[in-house]
Short mmCIF file of N, CA, C and O in Angstrom, two decimals:
data_model
loop_
_atom_site.label_atom_id
_atom_site.label_comp_id
_atom_site.label_asym_id
_atom_site.label_seq_id
_atom_site.Cartn_x
_atom_site.Cartn_y
_atom_site.Cartn_z
N UNK A 1 191.97 57.50 116.91
CA UNK A 1 191.66 56.48 115.91
C UNK A 1 192.18 55.12 116.31
O UNK A 1 191.68 54.12 115.82
N UNK A 2 193.16 55.08 117.18
CA UNK A 2 193.66 53.79 117.62
C UNK A 2 192.64 53.08 118.49
O UNK A 2 192.50 51.87 118.43
N UNK A 3 191.92 53.84 119.33
CA UNK A 3 190.92 53.24 120.20
C UNK A 3 189.61 52.96 119.47
O UNK A 3 188.89 52.03 119.80
N UNK A 4 189.29 53.77 118.48
CA UNK A 4 188.07 53.58 117.71
C UNK A 4 188.40 53.77 116.24
O UNK A 4 188.48 54.90 115.75
N UNK A 5 188.60 52.67 115.50
CA UNK A 5 189.04 52.78 114.10
C UNK A 5 187.95 53.20 113.13
O UNK A 5 188.23 53.43 111.96
N UNK A 6 186.71 53.32 113.59
CA UNK A 6 185.63 53.78 112.73
C UNK A 6 185.34 55.24 113.06
O UNK A 6 185.02 55.58 114.19
N UNK A 7 185.47 56.09 112.05
CA UNK A 7 185.37 57.52 112.32
C UNK A 7 184.85 58.28 111.10
O UNK A 7 184.92 57.81 109.97
N UNK A 8 184.36 59.46 111.39
CA UNK A 8 183.99 60.44 110.37
C UNK A 8 184.82 61.68 110.69
O UNK A 8 184.82 62.17 111.81
N UNK A 9 185.53 62.17 109.68
CA UNK A 9 186.33 63.38 109.85
C UNK A 9 185.76 64.45 108.94
O UNK A 9 185.66 64.27 107.73
N UNK A 10 185.36 65.54 109.56
CA UNK A 10 184.80 66.67 108.80
C UNK A 10 185.85 67.77 108.73
O UNK A 10 186.38 68.21 109.74
N UNK A 11 186.15 68.21 107.52
CA UNK A 11 187.01 69.37 107.31
C UNK A 11 186.09 70.54 106.97
O UNK A 11 185.21 70.42 106.12
N UNK A 12 186.30 71.65 107.67
CA UNK A 12 185.39 72.79 107.51
C UNK A 12 186.14 74.11 107.71
O UNK A 12 187.28 74.14 108.15
N UNK A 13 185.44 75.19 107.38
CA UNK A 13 185.88 76.55 107.69
C UNK A 13 184.71 77.25 108.36
O UNK A 13 183.57 77.12 107.92
N UNK A 14 184.97 77.99 109.43
CA UNK A 14 183.87 78.66 110.14
C UNK A 14 183.08 79.65 109.29
O UNK A 14 181.90 79.86 109.53
N UNK A 15 183.71 80.24 108.29
CA UNK A 15 183.04 81.24 107.46
C UNK A 15 182.39 80.64 106.21
O UNK A 15 181.86 81.35 105.38
N UNK A 16 182.39 79.31 106.09
CA UNK A 16 181.79 78.62 104.95
C UNK A 16 180.31 78.40 105.21
O UNK A 16 179.94 77.72 106.16
N UNK A 17 179.42 78.97 104.38
CA UNK A 17 177.99 78.82 104.63
C UNK A 17 177.52 77.37 104.57
O UNK A 17 176.64 76.97 105.33
N UNK A 18 178.10 76.56 103.69
CA UNK A 18 177.71 75.15 103.60
C UNK A 18 178.15 74.39 104.85
O UNK A 18 177.44 73.49 105.32
N UNK A 19 179.30 74.75 105.38
CA UNK A 19 179.78 74.13 106.62
C UNK A 19 178.86 74.45 107.78
O UNK A 19 178.54 73.58 108.59
N UNK A 20 178.42 75.68 107.84
CA UNK A 20 177.50 76.11 108.91
C UNK A 20 176.16 75.37 108.77
O UNK A 20 175.59 74.94 109.77
N UNK A 21 175.72 75.18 107.54
CA UNK A 21 174.44 74.51 107.29
C UNK A 21 174.43 73.08 107.82
O UNK A 21 173.43 72.63 108.38
N UNK A 22 175.52 72.35 107.66
CA UNK A 22 175.53 70.94 108.08
C UNK A 22 175.92 70.75 109.54
O UNK A 22 175.83 69.63 110.06
N UNK A 23 176.33 71.80 110.22
CA UNK A 23 176.84 71.68 111.59
C UNK A 23 175.85 71.04 112.56
O UNK A 23 176.20 70.13 113.32
N UNK A 24 174.60 71.48 112.56
CA UNK A 24 173.61 70.95 113.49
C UNK A 24 173.36 69.46 113.24
O UNK A 24 173.28 68.67 114.18
N UNK A 25 173.27 69.08 111.97
CA UNK A 25 173.05 67.67 111.65
C UNK A 25 174.27 66.82 112.01
O UNK A 25 174.12 65.70 112.50
N UNK A 26 175.45 67.35 111.78
CA UNK A 26 176.68 66.62 112.13
C UNK A 26 176.72 66.36 113.64
O UNK A 26 177.03 65.25 114.08
N UNK A 27 176.38 67.37 114.41
CA UNK A 27 176.36 67.23 115.88
C UNK A 27 175.31 66.22 116.31
O UNK A 27 175.55 65.36 117.17
N UNK A 28 174.13 66.30 115.71
CA UNK A 28 173.04 65.40 116.06
C UNK A 28 173.42 63.94 115.75
O UNK A 28 173.20 63.05 116.57
N UNK A 29 174.01 63.72 114.60
CA UNK A 29 174.42 62.36 114.22
C UNK A 29 175.52 61.86 115.15
O UNK A 29 175.50 60.71 115.57
N UNK A 30 176.47 62.72 115.48
CA UNK A 30 177.56 62.30 116.36
C UNK A 30 177.05 61.93 117.75
O UNK A 30 177.56 61.01 118.39
N UNK A 31 176.01 62.61 118.21
CA UNK A 31 175.42 62.29 119.51
C UNK A 31 174.61 60.99 119.45
O UNK A 31 174.46 60.31 120.46
N UNK A 32 174.10 60.66 118.27
CA UNK A 32 173.24 59.49 118.10
C UNK A 32 174.03 58.20 117.95
O UNK A 32 173.55 57.13 118.32
N UNK A 33 175.25 58.29 117.41
CA UNK A 33 176.04 57.09 117.12
C UNK A 33 177.35 57.13 117.90
O UNK A 33 178.41 57.49 117.37
N UNK A 34 177.32 56.75 119.18
CA UNK A 34 178.52 56.83 120.01
C UNK A 34 179.60 55.82 119.64
O UNK A 34 180.75 55.96 120.05
N UNK A 35 179.26 54.81 118.85
CA UNK A 35 180.26 53.80 118.46
C UNK A 35 181.20 54.29 117.37
O UNK A 35 182.18 53.62 117.05
N UNK A 36 180.91 55.45 116.80
CA UNK A 36 181.76 56.03 115.77
C UNK A 36 182.35 57.33 116.30
O UNK A 36 181.65 58.14 116.90
N UNK A 37 183.63 57.52 116.06
CA UNK A 37 184.32 58.74 116.47
C UNK A 37 184.06 59.82 115.42
O UNK A 37 184.29 59.60 114.23
N UNK A 38 183.56 60.98 115.84
CA UNK A 38 183.31 62.10 114.95
C UNK A 38 184.31 63.20 115.27
O UNK A 38 184.39 63.66 116.41
N UNK A 39 185.05 63.63 114.25
CA UNK A 39 186.05 64.68 114.42
C UNK A 39 185.73 65.84 113.49
O UNK A 39 185.14 65.64 112.43
N UNK A 40 186.15 67.03 113.87
CA UNK A 40 185.98 68.21 113.03
C UNK A 40 187.30 68.97 113.01
O UNK A 40 187.87 69.27 114.07
N UNK A 41 187.79 69.25 111.81
CA UNK A 41 189.07 69.94 111.66
C UNK A 41 188.84 71.25 110.92
O UNK A 41 188.39 71.26 109.77
N UNK A 42 189.15 72.34 111.58
CA UNK A 42 189.01 73.68 111.02
C UNK A 42 190.22 73.94 110.13
O UNK A 42 191.34 74.12 110.61
N UNK A 43 190.01 73.97 108.82
CA UNK A 43 191.12 74.16 107.88
C UNK A 43 191.65 75.59 107.86
O UNK A 43 192.71 75.84 107.31
N UNK A 44 190.92 76.52 108.46
CA UNK A 44 191.38 77.91 108.52
C UNK A 44 192.36 78.14 109.66
O UNK A 44 193.10 79.13 109.66
N UNK A 45 192.39 77.26 110.62
CA UNK A 45 193.28 77.41 111.78
C UNK A 45 194.72 77.09 111.35
O UNK A 45 194.99 76.01 110.83
N UNK A 46 195.65 78.00 111.55
CA UNK A 46 197.03 77.78 111.12
C UNK A 46 197.64 76.48 111.67
O UNK A 46 198.40 75.81 110.96
N UNK A 47 197.29 76.11 112.88
CA UNK A 47 197.86 74.89 113.45
C UNK A 47 197.35 73.61 112.78
O UNK A 47 197.94 72.55 112.95
N UNK A 48 196.30 73.72 111.97
CA UNK A 48 195.75 72.55 111.27
C UNK A 48 196.14 72.49 109.80
O UNK A 48 195.79 71.54 109.11
N UNK A 49 196.86 73.47 109.33
CA UNK A 49 197.16 73.52 107.88
C UNK A 49 198.02 72.36 107.41
O UNK A 49 197.98 71.99 106.25
N UNK A 50 198.78 71.76 108.30
CA UNK A 50 199.60 70.61 107.90
C UNK A 50 198.78 69.34 107.76
O UNK A 50 199.20 68.38 107.14
N UNK A 51 197.55 69.33 108.29
CA UNK A 51 196.73 68.13 108.28
C UNK A 51 196.01 67.93 106.95
O UNK A 51 196.08 66.87 106.36
N UNK A 52 195.32 68.95 106.48
CA UNK A 52 194.46 68.73 105.32
C UNK A 52 195.18 68.39 104.03
O UNK A 52 194.61 67.67 103.22
N UNK A 53 196.43 68.80 103.77
CA UNK A 53 197.08 68.32 102.54
C UNK A 53 197.27 66.80 102.53
O UNK A 53 197.21 66.18 101.48
N UNK A 54 197.46 66.20 103.69
CA UNK A 54 197.62 64.75 103.76
C UNK A 54 196.34 64.04 103.33
O UNK A 54 196.38 62.92 102.83
N UNK A 55 195.22 64.69 103.52
CA UNK A 55 193.92 64.12 103.17
C UNK A 55 193.45 64.56 101.79
O UNK A 55 192.38 64.17 101.35
N UNK A 56 194.22 65.40 101.13
CA UNK A 56 193.88 65.90 99.79
C UNK A 56 192.52 66.58 99.78
O UNK A 56 191.69 66.36 98.90
N UNK A 57 192.30 67.44 100.78
CA UNK A 57 191.06 68.19 100.86
C UNK A 57 191.11 69.28 99.79
O UNK A 57 191.96 70.14 99.81
N UNK A 58 190.15 69.23 98.87
CA UNK A 58 190.11 70.19 97.76
C UNK A 58 189.09 71.29 98.00
O UNK A 58 189.08 72.29 97.32
N UNK A 59 188.19 71.08 98.96
CA UNK A 59 187.16 72.06 99.27
C UNK A 59 186.46 71.65 100.55
O UNK A 59 186.63 70.53 101.02
N UNK A 60 185.70 72.57 101.09
CA UNK A 60 184.96 72.28 102.32
C UNK A 60 183.49 72.60 102.12
O UNK A 60 183.16 73.44 101.28
N UNK A 61 182.62 71.95 102.85
CA UNK A 61 182.92 70.89 103.79
C UNK A 61 183.26 69.59 103.08
O UNK A 61 182.70 69.28 102.02
N UNK A 62 184.18 68.84 103.65
CA UNK A 62 184.54 67.52 103.15
C UNK A 62 184.44 66.54 104.31
O UNK A 62 184.91 66.83 105.41
N UNK A 63 183.80 65.41 104.06
CA UNK A 63 183.64 64.39 105.08
C UNK A 63 184.36 63.13 104.62
O UNK A 63 184.13 62.64 103.52
N UNK A 64 185.22 62.62 105.47
CA UNK A 64 185.92 61.37 105.20
C UNK A 64 185.39 60.31 106.16
O UNK A 64 185.27 60.57 107.36
N UNK A 65 185.10 59.14 105.63
CA UNK A 65 184.58 58.04 106.43
C UNK A 65 185.66 56.97 106.54
O UNK A 65 186.11 56.44 105.53
N UNK A 66 186.06 56.67 107.76
CA UNK A 66 187.09 55.66 107.99
C UNK A 66 186.47 54.42 108.59
O UNK A 66 185.71 54.50 109.55
N UNK A 67 186.79 53.29 107.99
CA UNK A 67 186.35 52.00 108.52
C UNK A 67 187.60 51.19 108.80
O UNK A 67 188.45 51.03 107.93
N UNK A 68 187.71 50.71 110.02
CA UNK A 68 188.89 49.98 110.46
C UNK A 68 190.17 50.79 110.24
O UNK A 68 191.20 50.27 109.86
N UNK A 69 190.06 52.10 110.46
CA UNK A 69 191.21 52.98 110.37
C UNK A 69 191.64 53.35 108.96
O UNK A 69 192.63 54.04 108.77
N UNK A 70 190.90 52.91 107.96
CA UNK A 70 191.26 53.21 106.57
C UNK A 70 190.21 54.11 105.94
O UNK A 70 189.02 53.95 106.15
N UNK A 71 190.70 55.03 105.14
CA UNK A 71 189.81 55.97 104.46
C UNK A 71 189.08 55.23 103.35
O UNK A 71 189.68 54.78 102.39
N UNK A 72 187.77 55.10 103.51
CA UNK A 72 186.98 54.38 102.52
C UNK A 72 186.15 55.28 101.61
O UNK A 72 185.88 54.91 100.49
N UNK A 73 185.75 56.41 102.12
CA UNK A 73 184.84 57.26 101.35
C UNK A 73 185.16 58.73 101.57
O UNK A 73 185.63 59.12 102.63
N UNK A 74 184.86 59.50 100.57
CA UNK A 74 184.94 60.96 100.67
C UNK A 74 183.62 61.51 100.17
O UNK A 74 183.14 61.14 99.12
N UNK A 75 183.05 62.41 100.95
CA UNK A 75 181.85 63.10 100.54
C UNK A 75 182.15 64.59 100.58
O UNK A 75 182.50 65.13 101.62
N UNK A 76 182.09 65.23 99.43
CA UNK A 76 182.40 66.65 99.33
C UNK A 76 181.14 67.37 98.89
O UNK A 76 180.56 67.06 97.86
N UNK A 77 180.70 68.32 99.70
CA UNK A 77 179.54 69.13 99.33
C UNK A 77 180.02 70.24 98.40
O UNK A 77 180.88 71.03 98.77
N UNK A 78 179.49 70.28 97.21
CA UNK A 78 179.92 71.29 96.23
C UNK A 78 178.98 72.48 96.29
O UNK A 78 177.81 72.36 96.55
N UNK A 79 179.57 73.61 96.02
CA UNK A 79 178.81 74.87 96.04
C UNK A 79 178.05 75.03 94.75
O UNK A 79 178.37 74.57 93.74
#
């Protein structure tokens, strides 16, 4: 984020059907817009569990949009 302050961070779980549904589009968009950093954080992975509480992730998939390194938007797909 220091090198590219504009980013999209996706929080997901591999077994989440909604997460799986958006995966292809997320990849396609990330390939189309190289000026934005696209990240994906697996909330089921034990090594990532310390990350999502800082972002107040209440459900997945959750997409956070950062502009100039600041969290500006949250988009949460509800079941």
